[in-house]
PDB file of C-alpha atoms in Angstrom:
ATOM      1  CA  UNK H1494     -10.760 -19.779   5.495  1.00 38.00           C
ATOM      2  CA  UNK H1495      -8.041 -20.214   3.355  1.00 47.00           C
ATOM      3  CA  UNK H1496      -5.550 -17.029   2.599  1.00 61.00           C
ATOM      4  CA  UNK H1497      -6.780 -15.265  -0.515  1.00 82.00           C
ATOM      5  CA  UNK H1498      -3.492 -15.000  -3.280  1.00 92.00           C
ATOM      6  CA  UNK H1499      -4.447 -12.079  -6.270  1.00 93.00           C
ATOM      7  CA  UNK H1500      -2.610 -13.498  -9.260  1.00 94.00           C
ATOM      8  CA  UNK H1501      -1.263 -11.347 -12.591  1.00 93.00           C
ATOM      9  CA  UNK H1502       0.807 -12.586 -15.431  1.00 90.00           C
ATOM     10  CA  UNK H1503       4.059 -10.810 -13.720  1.00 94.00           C
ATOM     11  CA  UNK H1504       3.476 -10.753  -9.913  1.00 96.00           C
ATOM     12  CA  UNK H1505       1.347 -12.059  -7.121  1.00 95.00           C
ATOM     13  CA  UNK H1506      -0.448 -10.648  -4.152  1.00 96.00           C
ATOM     14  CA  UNK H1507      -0.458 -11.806  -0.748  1.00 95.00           C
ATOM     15  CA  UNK H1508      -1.732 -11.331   2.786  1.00 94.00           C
ATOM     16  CA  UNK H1509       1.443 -10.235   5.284  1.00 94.00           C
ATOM     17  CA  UNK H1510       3.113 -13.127   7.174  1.00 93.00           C
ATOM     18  CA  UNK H1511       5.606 -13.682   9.851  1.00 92.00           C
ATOM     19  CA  UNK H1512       8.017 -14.874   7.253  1.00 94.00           C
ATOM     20  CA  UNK H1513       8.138 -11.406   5.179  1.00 94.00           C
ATOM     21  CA  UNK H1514      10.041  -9.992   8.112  1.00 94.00           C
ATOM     22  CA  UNK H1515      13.115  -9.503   6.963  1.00 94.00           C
ATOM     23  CA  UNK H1516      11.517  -8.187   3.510  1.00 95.00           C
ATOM     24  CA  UNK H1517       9.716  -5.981   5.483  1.00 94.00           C
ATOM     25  CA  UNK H1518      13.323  -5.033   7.114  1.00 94.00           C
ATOM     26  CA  UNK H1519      14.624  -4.059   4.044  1.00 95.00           C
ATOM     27  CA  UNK H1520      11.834  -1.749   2.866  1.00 94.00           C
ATOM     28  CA  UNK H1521      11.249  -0.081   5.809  1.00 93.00           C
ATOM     29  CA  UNK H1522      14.128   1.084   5.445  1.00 94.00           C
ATOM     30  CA  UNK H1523      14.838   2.086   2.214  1.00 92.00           C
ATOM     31  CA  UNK H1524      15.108   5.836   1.750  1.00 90.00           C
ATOM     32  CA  UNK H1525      11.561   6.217  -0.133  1.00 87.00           C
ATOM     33  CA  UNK H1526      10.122   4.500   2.424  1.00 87.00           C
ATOM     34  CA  UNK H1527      11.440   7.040   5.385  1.00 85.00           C
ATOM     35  CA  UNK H1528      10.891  10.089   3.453  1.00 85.00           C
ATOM     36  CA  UNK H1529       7.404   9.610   1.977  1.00 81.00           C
ATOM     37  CA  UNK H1530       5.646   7.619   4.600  1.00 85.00           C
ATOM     38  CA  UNK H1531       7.651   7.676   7.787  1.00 83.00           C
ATOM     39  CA  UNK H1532      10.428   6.101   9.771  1.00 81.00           C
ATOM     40  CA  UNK H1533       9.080   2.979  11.501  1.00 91.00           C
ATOM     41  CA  UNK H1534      12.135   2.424  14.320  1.00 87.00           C
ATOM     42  CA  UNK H1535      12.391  -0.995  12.438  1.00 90.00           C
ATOM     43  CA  UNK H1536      16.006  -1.772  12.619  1.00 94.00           C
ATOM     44  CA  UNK H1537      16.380  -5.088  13.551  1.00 93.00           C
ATOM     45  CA  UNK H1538      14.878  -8.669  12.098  1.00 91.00           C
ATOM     46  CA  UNK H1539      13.274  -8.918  15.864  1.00 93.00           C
ATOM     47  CA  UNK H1540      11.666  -5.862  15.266  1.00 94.00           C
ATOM     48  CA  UNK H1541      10.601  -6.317  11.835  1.00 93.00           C
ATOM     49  CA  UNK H1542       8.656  -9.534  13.096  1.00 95.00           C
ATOM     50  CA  UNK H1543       6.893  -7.862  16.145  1.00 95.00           C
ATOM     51  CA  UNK H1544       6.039  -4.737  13.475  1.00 93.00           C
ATOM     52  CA  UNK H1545       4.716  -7.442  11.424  1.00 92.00           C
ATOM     53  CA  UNK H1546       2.643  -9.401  13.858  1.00 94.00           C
ATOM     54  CA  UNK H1547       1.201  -5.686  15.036  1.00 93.00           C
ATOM     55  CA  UNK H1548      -0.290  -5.059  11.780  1.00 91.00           C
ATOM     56  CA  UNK H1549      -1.514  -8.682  11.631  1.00 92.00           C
ATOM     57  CA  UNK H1550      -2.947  -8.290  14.863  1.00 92.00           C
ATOM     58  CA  UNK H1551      -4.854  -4.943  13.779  1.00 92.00           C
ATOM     59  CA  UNK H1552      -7.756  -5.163  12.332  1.00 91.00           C
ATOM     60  CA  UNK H1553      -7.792  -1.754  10.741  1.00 92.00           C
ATOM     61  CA  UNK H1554      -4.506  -2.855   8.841  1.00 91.00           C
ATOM     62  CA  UNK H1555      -3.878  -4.846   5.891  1.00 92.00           C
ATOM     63  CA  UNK H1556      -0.517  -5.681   4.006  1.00 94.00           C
ATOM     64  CA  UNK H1557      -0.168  -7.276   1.275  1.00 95.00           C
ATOM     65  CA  UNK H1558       2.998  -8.461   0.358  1.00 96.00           C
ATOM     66  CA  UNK H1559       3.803  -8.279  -3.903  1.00 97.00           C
ATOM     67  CA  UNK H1560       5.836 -10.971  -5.396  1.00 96.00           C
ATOM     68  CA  UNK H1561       7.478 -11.493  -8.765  1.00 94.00           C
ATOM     69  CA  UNK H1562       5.922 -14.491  -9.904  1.00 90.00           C
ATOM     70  CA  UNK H1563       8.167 -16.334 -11.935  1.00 89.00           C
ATOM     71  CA  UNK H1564      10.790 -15.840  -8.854  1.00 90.00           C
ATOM     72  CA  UNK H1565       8.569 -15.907  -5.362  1.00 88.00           C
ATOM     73  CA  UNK H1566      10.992 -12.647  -4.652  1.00 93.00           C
ATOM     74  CA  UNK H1567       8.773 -10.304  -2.678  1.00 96.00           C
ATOM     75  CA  UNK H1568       9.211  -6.239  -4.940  1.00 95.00           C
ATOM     76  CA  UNK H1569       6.719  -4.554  -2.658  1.00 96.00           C
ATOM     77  CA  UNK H1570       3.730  -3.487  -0.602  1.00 96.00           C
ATOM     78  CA  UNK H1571      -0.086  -2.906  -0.579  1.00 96.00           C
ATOM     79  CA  UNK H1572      -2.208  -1.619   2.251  1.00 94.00           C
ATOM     80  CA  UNK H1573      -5.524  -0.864   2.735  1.00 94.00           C
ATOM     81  CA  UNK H1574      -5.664   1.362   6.275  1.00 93.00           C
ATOM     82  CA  UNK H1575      -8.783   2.499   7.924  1.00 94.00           C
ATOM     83  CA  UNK H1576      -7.900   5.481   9.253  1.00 91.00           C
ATOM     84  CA  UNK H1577      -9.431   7.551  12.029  1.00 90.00           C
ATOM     85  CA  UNK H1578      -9.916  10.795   9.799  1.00 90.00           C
ATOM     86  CA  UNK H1579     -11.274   8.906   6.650  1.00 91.00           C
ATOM     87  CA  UNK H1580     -14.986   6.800   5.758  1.00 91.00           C
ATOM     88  CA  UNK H1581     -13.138   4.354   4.115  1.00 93.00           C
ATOM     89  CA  UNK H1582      -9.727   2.586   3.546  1.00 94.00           C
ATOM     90  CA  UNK H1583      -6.715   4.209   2.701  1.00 94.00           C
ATOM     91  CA  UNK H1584      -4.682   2.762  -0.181  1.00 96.00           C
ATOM     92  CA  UNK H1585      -0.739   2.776  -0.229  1.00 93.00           C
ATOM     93  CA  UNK H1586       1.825   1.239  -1.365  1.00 94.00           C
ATOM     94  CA  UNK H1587       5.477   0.919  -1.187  1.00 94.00           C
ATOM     95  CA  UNK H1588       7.928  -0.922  -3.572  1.00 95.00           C
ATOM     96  CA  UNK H1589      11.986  -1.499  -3.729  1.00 94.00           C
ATOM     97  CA  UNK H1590      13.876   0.627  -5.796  1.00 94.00           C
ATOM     98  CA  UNK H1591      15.170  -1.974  -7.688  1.00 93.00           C
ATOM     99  CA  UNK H1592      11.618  -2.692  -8.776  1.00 92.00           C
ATOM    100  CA  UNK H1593      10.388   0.983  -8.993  1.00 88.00           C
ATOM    101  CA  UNK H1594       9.432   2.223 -12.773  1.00 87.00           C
ATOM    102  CA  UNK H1595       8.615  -1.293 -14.102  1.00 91.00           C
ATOM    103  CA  UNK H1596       4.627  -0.899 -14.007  1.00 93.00           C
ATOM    104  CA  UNK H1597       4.720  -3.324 -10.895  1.00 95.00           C
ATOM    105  CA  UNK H1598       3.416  -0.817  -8.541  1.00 95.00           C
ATOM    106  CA  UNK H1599       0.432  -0.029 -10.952  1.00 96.00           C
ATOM    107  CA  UNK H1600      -0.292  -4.014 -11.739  1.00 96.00           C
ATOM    108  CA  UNK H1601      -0.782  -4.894  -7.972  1.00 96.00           C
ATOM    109  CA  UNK H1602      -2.601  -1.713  -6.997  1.00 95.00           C
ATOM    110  CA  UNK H1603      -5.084  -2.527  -9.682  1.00 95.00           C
ATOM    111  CA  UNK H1604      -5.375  -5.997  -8.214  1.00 95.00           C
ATOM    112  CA  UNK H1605      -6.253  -4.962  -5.118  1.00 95.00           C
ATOM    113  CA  UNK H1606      -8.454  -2.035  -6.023  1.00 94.00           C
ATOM    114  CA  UNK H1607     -10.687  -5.095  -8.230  1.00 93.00           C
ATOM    115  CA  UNK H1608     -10.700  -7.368  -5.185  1.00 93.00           C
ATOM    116  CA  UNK H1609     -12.151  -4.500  -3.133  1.00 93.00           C
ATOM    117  CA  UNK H1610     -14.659  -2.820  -5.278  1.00 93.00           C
ATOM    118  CA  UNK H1611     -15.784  -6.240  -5.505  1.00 90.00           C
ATOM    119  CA  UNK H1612     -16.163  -7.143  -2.083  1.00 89.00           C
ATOM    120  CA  UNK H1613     -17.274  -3.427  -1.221  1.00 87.00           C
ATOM    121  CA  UNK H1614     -20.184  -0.736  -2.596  1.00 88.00           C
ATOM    122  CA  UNK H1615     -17.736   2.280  -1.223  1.00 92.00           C
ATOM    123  CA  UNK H1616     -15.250   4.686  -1.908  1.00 95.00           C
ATOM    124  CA  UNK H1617     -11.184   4.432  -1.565  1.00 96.00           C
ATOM    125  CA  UNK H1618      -9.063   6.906  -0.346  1.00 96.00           C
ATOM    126  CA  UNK H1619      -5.130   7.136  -0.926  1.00 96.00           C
ATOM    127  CA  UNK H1620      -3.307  10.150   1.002  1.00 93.00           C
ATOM    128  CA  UNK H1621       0.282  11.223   0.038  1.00 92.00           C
ATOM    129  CA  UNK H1622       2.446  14.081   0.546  1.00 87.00           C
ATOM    130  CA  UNK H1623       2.068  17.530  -2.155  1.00 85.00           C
ATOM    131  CA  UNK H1624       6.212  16.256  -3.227  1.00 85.00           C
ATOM    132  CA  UNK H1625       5.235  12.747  -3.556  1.00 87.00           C
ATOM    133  CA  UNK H1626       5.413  12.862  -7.374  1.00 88.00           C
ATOM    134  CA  UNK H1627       5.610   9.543  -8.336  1.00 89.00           C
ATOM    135  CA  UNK H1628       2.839   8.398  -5.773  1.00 90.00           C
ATOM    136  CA  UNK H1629       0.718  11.173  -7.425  1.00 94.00           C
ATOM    137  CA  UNK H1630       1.112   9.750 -11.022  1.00 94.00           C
ATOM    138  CA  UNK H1631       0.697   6.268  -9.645  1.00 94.00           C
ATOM    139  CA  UNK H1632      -2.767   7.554  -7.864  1.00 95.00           C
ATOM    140  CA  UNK H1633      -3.891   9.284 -11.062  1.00 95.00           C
ATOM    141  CA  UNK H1634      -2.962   6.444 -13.276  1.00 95.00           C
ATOM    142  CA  UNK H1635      -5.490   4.183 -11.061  1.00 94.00           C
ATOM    143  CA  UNK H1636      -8.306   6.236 -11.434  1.00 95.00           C
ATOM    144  CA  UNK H1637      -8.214   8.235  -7.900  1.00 95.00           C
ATOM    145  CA  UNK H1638      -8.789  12.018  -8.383  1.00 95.00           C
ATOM    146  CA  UNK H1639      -8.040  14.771  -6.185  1.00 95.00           C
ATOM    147  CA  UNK H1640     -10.497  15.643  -3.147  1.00 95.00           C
ATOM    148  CA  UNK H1641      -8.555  18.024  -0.784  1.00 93.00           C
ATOM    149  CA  UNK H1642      -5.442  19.412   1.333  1.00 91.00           C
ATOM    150  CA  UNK H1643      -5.677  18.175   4.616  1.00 90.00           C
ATOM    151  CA  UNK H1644      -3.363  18.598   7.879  1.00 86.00           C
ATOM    152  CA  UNK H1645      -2.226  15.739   9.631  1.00 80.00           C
ATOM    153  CA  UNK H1646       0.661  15.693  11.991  1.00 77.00           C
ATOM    154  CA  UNK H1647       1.626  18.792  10.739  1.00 79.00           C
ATOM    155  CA  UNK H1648       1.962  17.914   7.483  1.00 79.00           C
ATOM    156  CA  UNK H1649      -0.544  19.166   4.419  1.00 85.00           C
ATOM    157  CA  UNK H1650      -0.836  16.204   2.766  1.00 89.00           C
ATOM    158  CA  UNK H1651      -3.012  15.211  -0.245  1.00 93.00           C
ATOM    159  CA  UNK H1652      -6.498  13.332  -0.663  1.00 94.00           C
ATOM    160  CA  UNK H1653      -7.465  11.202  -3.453  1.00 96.00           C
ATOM    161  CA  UNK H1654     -10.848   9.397  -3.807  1.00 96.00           C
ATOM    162  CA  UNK H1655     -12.507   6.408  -5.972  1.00 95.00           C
ATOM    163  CA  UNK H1656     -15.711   5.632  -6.431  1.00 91.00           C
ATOM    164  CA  UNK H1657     -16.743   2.159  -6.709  1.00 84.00           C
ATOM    165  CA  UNK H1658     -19.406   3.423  -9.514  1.00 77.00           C
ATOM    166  CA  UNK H1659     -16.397   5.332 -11.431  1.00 66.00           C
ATOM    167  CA  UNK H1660     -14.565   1.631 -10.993  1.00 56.00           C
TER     168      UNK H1660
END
């Protein structure tokens, strides 16, 4: 099976490799990254590529890796998560902030929210945290709507829901 690329005018969309490592380096730890979804302990190319091949390797995970079309340069992330607390997949995603406010975010989320309602008859989930304001808008924006608080890890955190009927 070949990999599956989700094209726009601007960007594309693709499945996490071995050579996004050092992308993956730099996001990881960018300060967004740390303070909204958590500090991975990725501080080293060697480590970026092992962090990378264990969410390749899991089948509840799935990055995909945004690029800037006209450029190949990679701008951001996409994942759909199963979690252990949710039905269905969790959407997230994570961007530079050089390439933050540009509608980039929005464009591949979209993407990725057609390919799965799509391929699947069920809900989405996102979760983010209450201060996460610009995760929120994003979230809204893309048709997700508020569910409920929830705890996890100590944390209240947020979750949003989309129906594939509401699509």
């Amino acid at each position: 099976m070949g990999v599956k690329i989700l094209r726009s005018q601007r960007l594309y969309v693709k499945d996490l490799s071995l050579k996004d490592a050092s992308f993956l380096l730099e996001l990881l730890n960018t300060p967004g990254f740390i303070q909204f979804i958590g500090d991975r302990g990725v501080r080293s190319w060697v480590d970026a590529k092992a962090f990378c091949t264990k969410l390749r390797d899991n089948p509840a995970i799935h990055y995909r890796v945004v690029f800037l079309q006209s450029s190949d340069i990679p701008l951001g992330i996409i994942s759909l998560v199963q979690r252990d607390y949710l039905p269905q997949p969790d959407i997230g995603f994570a961007f530079l902030p050089t390439y933050s406010g540009m509608g980039y975010a929005y464009e591949a989320a979209s993407m990725v929210l057609d390919d799965y309602f799509a391929n699947h008859k069920a809900p989405i989930f996102a979760t983010t945290l209450e201060h996460n304001v610009r995760s929120i808008k994003l979230l809204l924006r893309l048709g997700l709507t508020f569910e409920r608080c929830i705890e996890r890890d100590q944390q209240q955190i947020h979750l949003y829901k989309k129906d594939p009927w509401n699509h």
